[in-house]
Coordinates of C-alpha atoms in Angstrom, one line a residue:
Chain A
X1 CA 20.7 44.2 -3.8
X2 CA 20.0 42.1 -1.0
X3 CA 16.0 42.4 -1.8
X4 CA 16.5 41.2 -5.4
X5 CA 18.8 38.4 -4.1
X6 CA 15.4 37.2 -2.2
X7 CA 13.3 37.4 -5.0
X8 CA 15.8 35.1 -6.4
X9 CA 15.9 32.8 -4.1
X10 CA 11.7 32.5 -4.1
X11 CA 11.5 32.2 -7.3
X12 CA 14.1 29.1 -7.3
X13 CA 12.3 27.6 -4.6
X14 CA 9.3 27.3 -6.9
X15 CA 10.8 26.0 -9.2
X16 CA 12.2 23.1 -6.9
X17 CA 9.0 22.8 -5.1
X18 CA 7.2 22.3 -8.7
X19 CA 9.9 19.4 -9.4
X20 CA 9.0 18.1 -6.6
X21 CA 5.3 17.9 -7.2
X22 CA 6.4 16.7 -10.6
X23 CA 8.0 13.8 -8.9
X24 CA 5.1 12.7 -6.8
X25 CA 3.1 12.8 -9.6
X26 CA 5.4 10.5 -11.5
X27 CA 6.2 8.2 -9.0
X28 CA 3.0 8.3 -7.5
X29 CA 0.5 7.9 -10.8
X30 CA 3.3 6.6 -13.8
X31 CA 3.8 2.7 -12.6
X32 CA -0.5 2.0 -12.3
X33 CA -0.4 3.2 -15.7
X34 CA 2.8 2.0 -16.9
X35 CA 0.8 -1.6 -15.2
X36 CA -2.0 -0.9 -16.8
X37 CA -0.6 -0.2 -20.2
X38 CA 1.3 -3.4 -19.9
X39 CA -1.5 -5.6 -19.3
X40 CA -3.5 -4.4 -22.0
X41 CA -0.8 -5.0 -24.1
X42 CA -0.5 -8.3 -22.9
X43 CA -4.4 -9.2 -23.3
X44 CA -4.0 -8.4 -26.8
X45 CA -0.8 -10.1 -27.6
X46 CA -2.6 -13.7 -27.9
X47 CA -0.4 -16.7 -26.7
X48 CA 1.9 -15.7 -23.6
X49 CA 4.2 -19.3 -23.4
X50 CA 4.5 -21.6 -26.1
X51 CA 1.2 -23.8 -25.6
X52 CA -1.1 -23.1 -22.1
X53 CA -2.4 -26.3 -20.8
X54 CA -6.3 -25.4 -18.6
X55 CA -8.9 -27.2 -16.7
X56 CA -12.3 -27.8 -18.0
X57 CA -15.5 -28.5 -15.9
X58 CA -18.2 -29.8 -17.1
X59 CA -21.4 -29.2 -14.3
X60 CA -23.5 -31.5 -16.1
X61 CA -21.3 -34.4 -15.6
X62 CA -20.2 -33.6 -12.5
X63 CA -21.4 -36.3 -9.3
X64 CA -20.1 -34.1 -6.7
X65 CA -18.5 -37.3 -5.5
X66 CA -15.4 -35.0 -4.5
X67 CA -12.8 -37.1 -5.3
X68 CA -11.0 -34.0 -7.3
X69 CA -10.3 -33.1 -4.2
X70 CA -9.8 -35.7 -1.6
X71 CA -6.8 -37.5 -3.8
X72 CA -5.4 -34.1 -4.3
X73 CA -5.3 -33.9 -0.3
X74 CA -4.4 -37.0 0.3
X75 CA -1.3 -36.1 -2.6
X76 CA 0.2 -33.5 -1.7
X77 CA -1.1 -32.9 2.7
X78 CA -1.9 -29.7 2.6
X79 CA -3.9 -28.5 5.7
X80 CA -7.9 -28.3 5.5
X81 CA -7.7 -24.6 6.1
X82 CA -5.6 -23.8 3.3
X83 CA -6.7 -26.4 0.3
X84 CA -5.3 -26.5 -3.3
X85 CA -8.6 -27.9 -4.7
X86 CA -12.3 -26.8 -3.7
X87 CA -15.4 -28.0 -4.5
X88 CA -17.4 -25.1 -4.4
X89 CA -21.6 -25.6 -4.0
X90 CA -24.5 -23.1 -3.3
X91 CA -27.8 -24.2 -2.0
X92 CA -29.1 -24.2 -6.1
X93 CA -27.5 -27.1 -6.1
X94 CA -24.7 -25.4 -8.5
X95 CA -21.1 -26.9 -8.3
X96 CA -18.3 -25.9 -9.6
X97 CA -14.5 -28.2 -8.6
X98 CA -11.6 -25.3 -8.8
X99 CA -7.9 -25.1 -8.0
X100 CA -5.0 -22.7 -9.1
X101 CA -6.1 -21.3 -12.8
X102 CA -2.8 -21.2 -14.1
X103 CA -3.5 -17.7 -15.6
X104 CA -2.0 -16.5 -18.7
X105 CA -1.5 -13.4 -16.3
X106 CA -0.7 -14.4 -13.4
X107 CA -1.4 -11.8 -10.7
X108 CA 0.4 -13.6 -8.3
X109 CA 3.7 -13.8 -9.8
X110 CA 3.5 -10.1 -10.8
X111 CA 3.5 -8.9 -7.2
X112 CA 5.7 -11.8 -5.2
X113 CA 8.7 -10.3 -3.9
X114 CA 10.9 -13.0 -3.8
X115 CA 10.1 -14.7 -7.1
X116 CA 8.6 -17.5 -5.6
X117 CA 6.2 -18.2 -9.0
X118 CA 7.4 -19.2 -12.2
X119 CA 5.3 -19.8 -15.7
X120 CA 6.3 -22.5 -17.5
X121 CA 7.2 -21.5 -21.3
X122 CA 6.7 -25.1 -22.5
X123 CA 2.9 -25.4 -21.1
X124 CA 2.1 -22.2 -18.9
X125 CA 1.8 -24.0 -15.4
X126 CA 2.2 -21.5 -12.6
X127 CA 4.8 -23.3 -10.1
X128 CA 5.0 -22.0 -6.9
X129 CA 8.4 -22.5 -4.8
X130 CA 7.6 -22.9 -1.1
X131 CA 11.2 -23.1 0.0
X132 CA 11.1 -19.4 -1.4
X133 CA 8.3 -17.7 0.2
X134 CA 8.6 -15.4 3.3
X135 CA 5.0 -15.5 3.2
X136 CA 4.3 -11.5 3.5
X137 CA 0.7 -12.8 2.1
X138 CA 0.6 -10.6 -0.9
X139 CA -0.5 -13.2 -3.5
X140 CA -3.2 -13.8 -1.3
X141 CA -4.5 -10.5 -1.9
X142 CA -3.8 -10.1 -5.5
X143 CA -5.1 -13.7 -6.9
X144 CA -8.9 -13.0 -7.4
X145 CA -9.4 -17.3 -8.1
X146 CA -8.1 -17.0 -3.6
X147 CA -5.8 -20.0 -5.1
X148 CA -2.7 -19.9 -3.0
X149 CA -2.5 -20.5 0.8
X150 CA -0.5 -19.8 3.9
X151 CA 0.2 -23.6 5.6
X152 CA -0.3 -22.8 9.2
X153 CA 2.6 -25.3 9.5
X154 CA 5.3 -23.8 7.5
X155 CA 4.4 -20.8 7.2
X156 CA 4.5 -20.7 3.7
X157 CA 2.2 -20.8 0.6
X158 CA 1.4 -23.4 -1.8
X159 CA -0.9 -24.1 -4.3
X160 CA -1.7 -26.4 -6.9
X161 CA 1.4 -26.7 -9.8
X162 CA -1.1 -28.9 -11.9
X163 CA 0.7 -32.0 -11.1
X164 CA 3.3 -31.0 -13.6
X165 CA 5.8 -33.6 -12.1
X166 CA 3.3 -36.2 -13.4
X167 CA 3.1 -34.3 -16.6
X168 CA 6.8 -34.1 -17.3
X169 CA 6.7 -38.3 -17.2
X170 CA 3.6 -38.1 -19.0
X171 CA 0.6 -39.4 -16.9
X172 CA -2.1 -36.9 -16.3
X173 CA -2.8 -34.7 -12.7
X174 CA -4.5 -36.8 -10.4
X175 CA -7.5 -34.9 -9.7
X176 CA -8.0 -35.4 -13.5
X177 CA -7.6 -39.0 -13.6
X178 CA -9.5 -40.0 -10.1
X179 CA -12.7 -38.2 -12.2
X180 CA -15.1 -41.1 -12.2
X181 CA -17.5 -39.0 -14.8
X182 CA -14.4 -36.8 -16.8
X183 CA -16.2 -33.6 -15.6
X184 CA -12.7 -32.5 -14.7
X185 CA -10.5 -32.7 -17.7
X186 CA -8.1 -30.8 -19.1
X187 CA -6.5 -29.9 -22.2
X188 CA -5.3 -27.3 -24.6
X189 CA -6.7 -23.0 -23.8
X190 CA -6.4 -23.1 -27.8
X191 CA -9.1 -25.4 -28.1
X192 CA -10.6 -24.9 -24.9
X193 CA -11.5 -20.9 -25.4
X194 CA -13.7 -22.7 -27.9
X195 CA -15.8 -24.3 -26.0
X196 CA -16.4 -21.8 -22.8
X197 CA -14.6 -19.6 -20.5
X198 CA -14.9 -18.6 -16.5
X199 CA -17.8 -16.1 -16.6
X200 CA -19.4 -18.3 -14.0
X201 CA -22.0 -17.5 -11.4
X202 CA -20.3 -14.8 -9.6
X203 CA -16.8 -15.6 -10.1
X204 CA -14.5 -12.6 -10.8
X205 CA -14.3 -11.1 -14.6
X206 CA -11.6 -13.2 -16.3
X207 CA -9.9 -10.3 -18.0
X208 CA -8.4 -10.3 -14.8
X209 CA -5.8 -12.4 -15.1
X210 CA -6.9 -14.5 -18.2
X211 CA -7.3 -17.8 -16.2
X212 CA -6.6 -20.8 -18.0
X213 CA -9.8 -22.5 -17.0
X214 CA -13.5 -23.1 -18.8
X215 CA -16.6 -23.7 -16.7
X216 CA -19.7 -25.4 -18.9
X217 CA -22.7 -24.7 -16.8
X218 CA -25.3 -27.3 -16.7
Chain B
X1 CA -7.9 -14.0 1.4
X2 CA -5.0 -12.5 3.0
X3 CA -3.9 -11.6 6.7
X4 CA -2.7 -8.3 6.4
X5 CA -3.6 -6.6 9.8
X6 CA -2.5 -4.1 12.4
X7 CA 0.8 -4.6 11.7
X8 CA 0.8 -3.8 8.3
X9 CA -1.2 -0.7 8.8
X10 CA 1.4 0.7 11.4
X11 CA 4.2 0.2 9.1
X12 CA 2.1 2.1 6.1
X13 CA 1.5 4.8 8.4
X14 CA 5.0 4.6 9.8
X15 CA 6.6 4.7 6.4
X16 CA 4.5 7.7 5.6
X17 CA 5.1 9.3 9.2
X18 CA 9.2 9.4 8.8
X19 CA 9.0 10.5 5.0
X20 CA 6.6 13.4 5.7
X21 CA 9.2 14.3 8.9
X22 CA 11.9 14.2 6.2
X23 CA 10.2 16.4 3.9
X24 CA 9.0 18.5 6.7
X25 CA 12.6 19.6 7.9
X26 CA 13.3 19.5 4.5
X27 CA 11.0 22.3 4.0
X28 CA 12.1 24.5 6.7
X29 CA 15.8 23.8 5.7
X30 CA 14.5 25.7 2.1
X31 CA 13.1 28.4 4.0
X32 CA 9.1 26.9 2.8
X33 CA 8.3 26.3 6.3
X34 CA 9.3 30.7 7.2
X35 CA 12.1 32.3 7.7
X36 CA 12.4 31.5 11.7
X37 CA 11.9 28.0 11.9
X38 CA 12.7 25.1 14.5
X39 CA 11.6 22.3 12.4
X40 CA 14.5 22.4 10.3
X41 CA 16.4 19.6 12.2
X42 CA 14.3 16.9 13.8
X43 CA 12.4 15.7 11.4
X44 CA 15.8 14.6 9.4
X45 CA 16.6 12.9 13.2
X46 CA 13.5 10.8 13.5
X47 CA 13.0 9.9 9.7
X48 CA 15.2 7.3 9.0
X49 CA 14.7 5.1 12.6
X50 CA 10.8 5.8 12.1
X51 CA 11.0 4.3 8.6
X52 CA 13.4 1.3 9.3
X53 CA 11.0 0.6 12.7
X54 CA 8.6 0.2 9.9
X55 CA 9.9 -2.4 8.0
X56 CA 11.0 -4.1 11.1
X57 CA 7.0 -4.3 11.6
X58 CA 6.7 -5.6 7.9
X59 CA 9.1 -8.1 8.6
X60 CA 7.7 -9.6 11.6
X61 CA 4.6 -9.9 9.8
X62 CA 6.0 -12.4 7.3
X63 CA 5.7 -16.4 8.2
X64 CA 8.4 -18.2 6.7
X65 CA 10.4 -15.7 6.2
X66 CA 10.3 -14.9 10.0
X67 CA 11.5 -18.7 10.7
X68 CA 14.2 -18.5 7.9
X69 CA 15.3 -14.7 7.5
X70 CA 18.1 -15.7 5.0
X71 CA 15.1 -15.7 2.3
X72 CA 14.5 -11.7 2.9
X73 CA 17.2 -10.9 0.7
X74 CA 15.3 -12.4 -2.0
X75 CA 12.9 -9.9 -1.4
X76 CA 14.6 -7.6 -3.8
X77 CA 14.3 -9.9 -6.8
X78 CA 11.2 -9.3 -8.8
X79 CA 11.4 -5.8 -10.6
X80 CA 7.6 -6.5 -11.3
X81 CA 6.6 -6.5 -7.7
X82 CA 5.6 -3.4 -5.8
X83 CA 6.7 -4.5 -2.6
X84 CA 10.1 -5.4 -4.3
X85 CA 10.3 -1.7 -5.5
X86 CA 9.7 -0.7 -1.4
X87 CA 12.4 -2.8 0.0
X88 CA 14.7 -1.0 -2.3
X89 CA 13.1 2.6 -1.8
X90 CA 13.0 2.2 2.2
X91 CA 16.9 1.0 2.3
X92 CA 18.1 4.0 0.2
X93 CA 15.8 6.0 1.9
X94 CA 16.7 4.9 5.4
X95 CA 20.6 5.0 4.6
X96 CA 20.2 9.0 2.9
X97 CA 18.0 10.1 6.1
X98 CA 21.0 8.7 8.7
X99 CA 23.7 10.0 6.3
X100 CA 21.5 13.8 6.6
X101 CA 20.8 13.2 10.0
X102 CA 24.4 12.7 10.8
X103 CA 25.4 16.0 9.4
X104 CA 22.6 18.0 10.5
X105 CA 23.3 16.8 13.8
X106 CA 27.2 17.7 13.5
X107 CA 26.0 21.1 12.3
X108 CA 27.8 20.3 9.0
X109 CA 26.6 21.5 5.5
X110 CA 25.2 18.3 4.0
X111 CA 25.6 18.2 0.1
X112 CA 22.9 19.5 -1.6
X113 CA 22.5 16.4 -3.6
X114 CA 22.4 14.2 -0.5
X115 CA 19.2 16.4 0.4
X116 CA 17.6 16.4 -2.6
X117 CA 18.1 12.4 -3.2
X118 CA 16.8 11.8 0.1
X119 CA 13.7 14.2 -0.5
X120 CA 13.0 12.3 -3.4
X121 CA 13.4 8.6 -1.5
X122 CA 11.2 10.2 1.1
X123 CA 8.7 11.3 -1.9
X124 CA 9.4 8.1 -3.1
X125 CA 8.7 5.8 0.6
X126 CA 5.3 7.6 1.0
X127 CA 4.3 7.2 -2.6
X128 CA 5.1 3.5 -1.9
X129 CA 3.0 2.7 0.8
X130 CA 0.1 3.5 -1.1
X131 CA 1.2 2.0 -4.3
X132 CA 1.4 -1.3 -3.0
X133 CA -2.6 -1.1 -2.6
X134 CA -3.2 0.6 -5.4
X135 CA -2.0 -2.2 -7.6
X136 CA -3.8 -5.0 -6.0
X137 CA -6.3 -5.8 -8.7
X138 CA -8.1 -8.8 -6.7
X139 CA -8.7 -5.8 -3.8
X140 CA -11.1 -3.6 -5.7
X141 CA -11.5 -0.9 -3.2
X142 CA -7.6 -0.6 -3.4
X143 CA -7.3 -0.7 -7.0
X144 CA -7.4 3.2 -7.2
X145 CA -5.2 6.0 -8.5
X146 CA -5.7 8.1 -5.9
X147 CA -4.5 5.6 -3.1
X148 CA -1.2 7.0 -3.5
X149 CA -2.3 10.8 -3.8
X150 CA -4.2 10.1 -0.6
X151 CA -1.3 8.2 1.4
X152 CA 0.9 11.1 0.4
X153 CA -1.2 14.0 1.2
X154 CA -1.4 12.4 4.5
X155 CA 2.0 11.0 5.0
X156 CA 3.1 14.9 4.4
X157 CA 0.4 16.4 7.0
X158 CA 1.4 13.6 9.6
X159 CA 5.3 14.4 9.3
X160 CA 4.6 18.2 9.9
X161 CA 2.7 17.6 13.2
X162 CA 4.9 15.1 14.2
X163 CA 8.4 17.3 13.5
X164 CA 6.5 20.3 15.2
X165 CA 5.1 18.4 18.2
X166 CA 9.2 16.8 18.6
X167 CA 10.3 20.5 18.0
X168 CA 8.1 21.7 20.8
X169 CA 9.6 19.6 23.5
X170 CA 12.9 19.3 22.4
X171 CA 14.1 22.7 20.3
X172 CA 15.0 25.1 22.6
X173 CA 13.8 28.1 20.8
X174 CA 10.1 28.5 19.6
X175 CA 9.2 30.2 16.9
X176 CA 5.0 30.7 16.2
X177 CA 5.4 31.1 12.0
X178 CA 1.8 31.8 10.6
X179 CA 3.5 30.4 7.4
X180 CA 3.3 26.3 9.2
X181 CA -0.2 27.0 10.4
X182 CA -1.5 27.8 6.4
X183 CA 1.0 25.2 5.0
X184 CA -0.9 22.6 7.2
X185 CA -4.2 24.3 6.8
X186 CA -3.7 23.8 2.8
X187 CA -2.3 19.7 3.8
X188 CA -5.5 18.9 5.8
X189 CA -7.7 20.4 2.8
X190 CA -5.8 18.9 0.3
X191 CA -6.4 15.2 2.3
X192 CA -10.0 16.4 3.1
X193 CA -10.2 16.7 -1.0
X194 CA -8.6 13.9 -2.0
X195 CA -10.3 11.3 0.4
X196 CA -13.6 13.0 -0.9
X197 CA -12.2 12.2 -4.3
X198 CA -11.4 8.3 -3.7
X199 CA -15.1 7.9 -2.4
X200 CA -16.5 9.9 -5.6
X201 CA -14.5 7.7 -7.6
X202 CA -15.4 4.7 -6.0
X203 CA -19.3 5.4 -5.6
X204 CA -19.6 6.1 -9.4
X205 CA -18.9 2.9 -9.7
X206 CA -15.8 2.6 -11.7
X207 CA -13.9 0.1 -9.6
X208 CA -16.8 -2.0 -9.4
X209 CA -19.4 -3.0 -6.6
X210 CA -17.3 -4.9 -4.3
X211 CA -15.5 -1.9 -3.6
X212 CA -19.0 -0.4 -2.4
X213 CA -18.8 -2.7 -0.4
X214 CA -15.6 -2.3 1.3
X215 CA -16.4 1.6 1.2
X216 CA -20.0 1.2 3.0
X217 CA -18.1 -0.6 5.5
X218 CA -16.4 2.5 6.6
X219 CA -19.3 5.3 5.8
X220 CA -22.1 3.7 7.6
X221 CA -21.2 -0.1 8.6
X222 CA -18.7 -1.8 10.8
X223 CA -15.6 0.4 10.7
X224 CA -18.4 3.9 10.2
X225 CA -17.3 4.4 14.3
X226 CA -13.4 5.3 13.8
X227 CA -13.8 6.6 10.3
X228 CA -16.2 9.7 11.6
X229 CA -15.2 10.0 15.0
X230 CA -11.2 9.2 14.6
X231 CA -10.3 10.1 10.7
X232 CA -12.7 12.6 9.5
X233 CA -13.4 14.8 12.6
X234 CA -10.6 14.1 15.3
X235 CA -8.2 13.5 12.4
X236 CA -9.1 16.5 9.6
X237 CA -12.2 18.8 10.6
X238 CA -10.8 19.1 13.8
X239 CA -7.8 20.5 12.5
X240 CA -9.1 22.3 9.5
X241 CA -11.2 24.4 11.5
X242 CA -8.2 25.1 14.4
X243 CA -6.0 26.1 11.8
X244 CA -8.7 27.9 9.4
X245 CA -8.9 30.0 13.3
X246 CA -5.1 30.5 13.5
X247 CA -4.2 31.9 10.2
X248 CA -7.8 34.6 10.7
X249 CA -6.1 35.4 14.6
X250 CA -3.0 35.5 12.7
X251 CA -4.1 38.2 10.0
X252 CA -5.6 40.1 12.2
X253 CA -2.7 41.2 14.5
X254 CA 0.4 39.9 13.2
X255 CA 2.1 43.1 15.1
X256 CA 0.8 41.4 17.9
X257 CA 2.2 37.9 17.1
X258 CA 5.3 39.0 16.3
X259 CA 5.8 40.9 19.8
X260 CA 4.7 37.6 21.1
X261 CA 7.5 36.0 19.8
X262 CA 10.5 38.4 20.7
X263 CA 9.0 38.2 24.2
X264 CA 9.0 34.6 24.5
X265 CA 12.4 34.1 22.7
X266 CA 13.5 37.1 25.4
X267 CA 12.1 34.9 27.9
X268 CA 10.1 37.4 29.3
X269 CA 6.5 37.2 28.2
X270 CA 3.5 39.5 29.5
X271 CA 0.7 38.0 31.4
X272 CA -2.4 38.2 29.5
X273 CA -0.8 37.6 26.0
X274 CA 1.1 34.3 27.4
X275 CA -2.1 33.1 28.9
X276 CA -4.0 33.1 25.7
X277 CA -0.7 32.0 23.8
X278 CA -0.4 29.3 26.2
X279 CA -3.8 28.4 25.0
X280 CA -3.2 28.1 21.5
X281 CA -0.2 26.4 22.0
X282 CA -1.9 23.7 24.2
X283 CA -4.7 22.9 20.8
X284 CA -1.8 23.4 18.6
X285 CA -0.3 20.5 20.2
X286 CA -3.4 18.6 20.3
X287 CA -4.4 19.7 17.0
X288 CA -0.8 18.0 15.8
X289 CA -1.6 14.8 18.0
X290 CA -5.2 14.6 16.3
X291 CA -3.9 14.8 12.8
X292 CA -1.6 11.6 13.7
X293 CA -4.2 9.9 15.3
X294 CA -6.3 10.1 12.1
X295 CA -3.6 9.3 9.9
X296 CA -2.6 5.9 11.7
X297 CA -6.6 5.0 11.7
X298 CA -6.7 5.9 8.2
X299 CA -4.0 3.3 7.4
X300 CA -5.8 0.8 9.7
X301 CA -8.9 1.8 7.9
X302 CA -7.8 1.3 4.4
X303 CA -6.5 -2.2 5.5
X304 CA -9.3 -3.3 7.2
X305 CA -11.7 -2.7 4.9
X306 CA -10.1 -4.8 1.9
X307 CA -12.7 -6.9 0.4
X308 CA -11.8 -9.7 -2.5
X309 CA -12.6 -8.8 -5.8
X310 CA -14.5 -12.5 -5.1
X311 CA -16.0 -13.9 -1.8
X312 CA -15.0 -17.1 -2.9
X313 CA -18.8 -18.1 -3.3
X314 CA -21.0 -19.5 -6.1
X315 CA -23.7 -16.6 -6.7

């Protein structure tokens, strides 16, 4: 009796200890996939908001006067350390002016806790709320474009929101406009994809996060 | 890039640590762990103020939030974000560990549901910790599925030495069972395995050649010093081959073991026998330290070597 009553009791707890191992499984492997799965679907599925506004650079034009960058400073005072706009060179003598890519996936948004990102439905600018971050830095890790910022001041990120106050009263960002040459501009991803995307000397595959940028080398 | 450092690692090996000390006396409580067993009770003690020490870390790490702390509560806002699904898995988890601890240490029959639940949270917590790499596409050599296999395995072998190192000092009877020697022998293979694995994985080249990069760091660059000397031998071959030694001793006079026991339980052990037992129990000890030591320098590892996806440089 009482040896039966063992074999019992084994032969439930291998059953709970397979549950168990079930459960790690699932909760260990389901949500990459479940991720995974999701993006794919969203790759295919072709406009994500309503209309997704991008930047365009165009090397050829491009003076490397930095301007892009030194009215976006003097705009919005964010700390040298932690810029919103970046003129990035290599000793070829290749440029390329980059901010926040706005991405039609935004990796950042995906993985803030505290909802500090939004994507706009009307144009697909990524806003960032500094008043809401706790900065726990994980945007930092997860945007491969290294886009938003800790401000050594505040404690909190911030990155570039495209200007989108000056859009919404229908002047232009001001990196854009202070473009002596218009190898900065910006427009429509519809028509944009057209033309070029950001496969650019060495920067991270776009199917990434679908950035909302083109880069035309020279 | 970000700024994730020490801090961050503790608390993944911390949240790991108390889960796998859950689990451990949750183990022993089902009669996994043998049928004499003293590590049915303090692992459920030390689980819940291990975890929640933890988050403080992950909180202290934050910037703004650290200035304003009215803003954590947002942190359970966005269903999409890992981290989101962590603050909610460590507060239940923390809250069903005290609950459990609170009637184990009453001596009350906890509900069985309670138990399970919290198994599951604690399944759940160490799951977590490596989940929150593991989806971090813009950190390739993070950006694995077997992250979270890894950080489990690990966070399961850690909670075992830990609940029987605590048990040592502070139960007052011992009990030798052969059965927590081969269920830890099996853990430190299964990790050996699996950390094999994530290499394989990422040396085939599937997650790209930044995450070579991060994973030459450890093998044979910068970090190569506490990987080999701290992880992989201190940490697992260490252990592997002290309890690959144990369960042989242990199949070839288990008469003997078991006399061993009644006479220390009796308090009267016999000279040469408690020498050499006295031993054993001195490396098991060690053994258990070792395999904690590795798994805090694997966190610490793992963090350290994150490498961006870019380097934020024109090629």
């Amino acid at each position: 009796m009482s040896h039966n009553k063992r074999i019992e009791l084994s032969r439930r707890s291998v059953i709970k200890g397979g549950l168990l191992l079930g459960t790690v499984a699932a909760i260990g492997l389901m949500p990459i996939k479940l991720l995974r799965a999701e993006e794919t679907v969203k790759e295919n599925a072709e406009p994500k908001t309503k209309k997704q506004i991008g930047f365009s650079y165009d090397e050829a034009k491009c003076i490397k006067c930095e301007n892009c960058v030194r009215i976006c400073q003097e705009t919005y005072k964010w700390e040298a350390d932690s810029p919103w706009r970046k003129l990035l060179r290599n000793e070829k003598g290749d440029a390329l002016s980059m901010s926040c890519n706005h991405c039609a996936d935004p990796a950042c948004a995906k993985v803030c806790p505290v909802n500090a990102y939004t994507k706009r439905e009307s144009d697909g600018v990524v806003i960032q709320d500094s008043s809401k971050c706790v900065g726990c830095g994980y945007c930092l890790y997860a945007c491969p474009y290294h886009a938003p910022h800790i401000q050594k001041k505040t404690g909190a990120v911030s990155k570039c929101h495209f200007c989108y106050k000056l859009q919404d009263s229908g002047s232009g960002p001001m990196c854009v406009g202070v473009c002596p040459t218009q190898a900065l501009t910006m427009g429509n991803m519809k028509e944009l994809s057209q033309q070029g995307n950001l496969n650019y000397k060495g920067l991270p595959n776009p199917k990434i996060t679908n950035p909302s940028m083109i880069a035309i080398p020279k | 890039m970000g700024h994730w450092g020490w801090l961050i690692a503790i608390y993944l090996f911390l949240g790991g640590l108390g889960a796998g000390a859950y689990l451990t006396s949750f183990a022993a409580e089902k009669g996994f762990l043998g049928k004499k067993t003293n590590l049915n009770r303090v692992g459920y003690y030390v689980s819940a103020p291990i975890v929640a020490f933890g988050a403080l870390l992950l909180i202290t790490d934050l910037r703004q939030g650290l200035k304003k702390p009215w803003l954590i509560i947002n942190m359970f806002l966005n269903f999409s974000s890992v981290m989101t699904w962590g603050i909610y898995i460590l507060t239940a988890f923390i809250f069903v560990a005290f609950i459990k601890a609170f009637f184990v240490w009453n001596k009350k029959q906890a509900p069985d549901v309670l138990s399970y639940i919290g198994a599951i949270l604690a399944l759940a917590t160490a799951a977590y910790t490596g989940m929150l790499l593991a989806v971090v596409e813009g950190v390739p050599f993070w950006n694995s599925y077997l992250m979270p296999v890894v950080f489990v395995v690990s966070a399961l072998s850690t909670g075992l030495s830990l609940t029987s190192l605590l048990a040592h000092f502070f139960e007052k009877h011992q009990v030798h069972e052969e059965r927590v020697s081969q269920v830890h022998l099996w853990l430190v293979s299964m990790e050996i395995i699996s950390i094999t694995a994530f290499f394989a994985l990422i040396y085939s080249g599937g997650q790209g050649a930044v995450a070579m990069v991060s994973a030459n760091l450890l093998l044979t660059e910068s970090l190569a010093l506490p990987f080999w000397l701290l992880l992989i031998l201190a940490g697992l071959v260490g252990p592997l081959v002290f309890y690959v030694q144990q369960s042989r001793r242990q199949k070839k006079a288990p008469l003997a073991m078991k006399e061993q026991n009644l006479s220390e339980n009796a308090d009267m052990p016999a000279g040469v026998n408690q020498g050499a037992s006295a031993k054993s129990q001195n490396a098991l000890l060690l053994c258990d330290g070792a395999v904690m030591v590795g798994g805090l320098t694997l966190r610490c590892l793992i963090v350290f070597a994150a490498l961006p996806v870019w380097n934020g440089l024109l090629s």
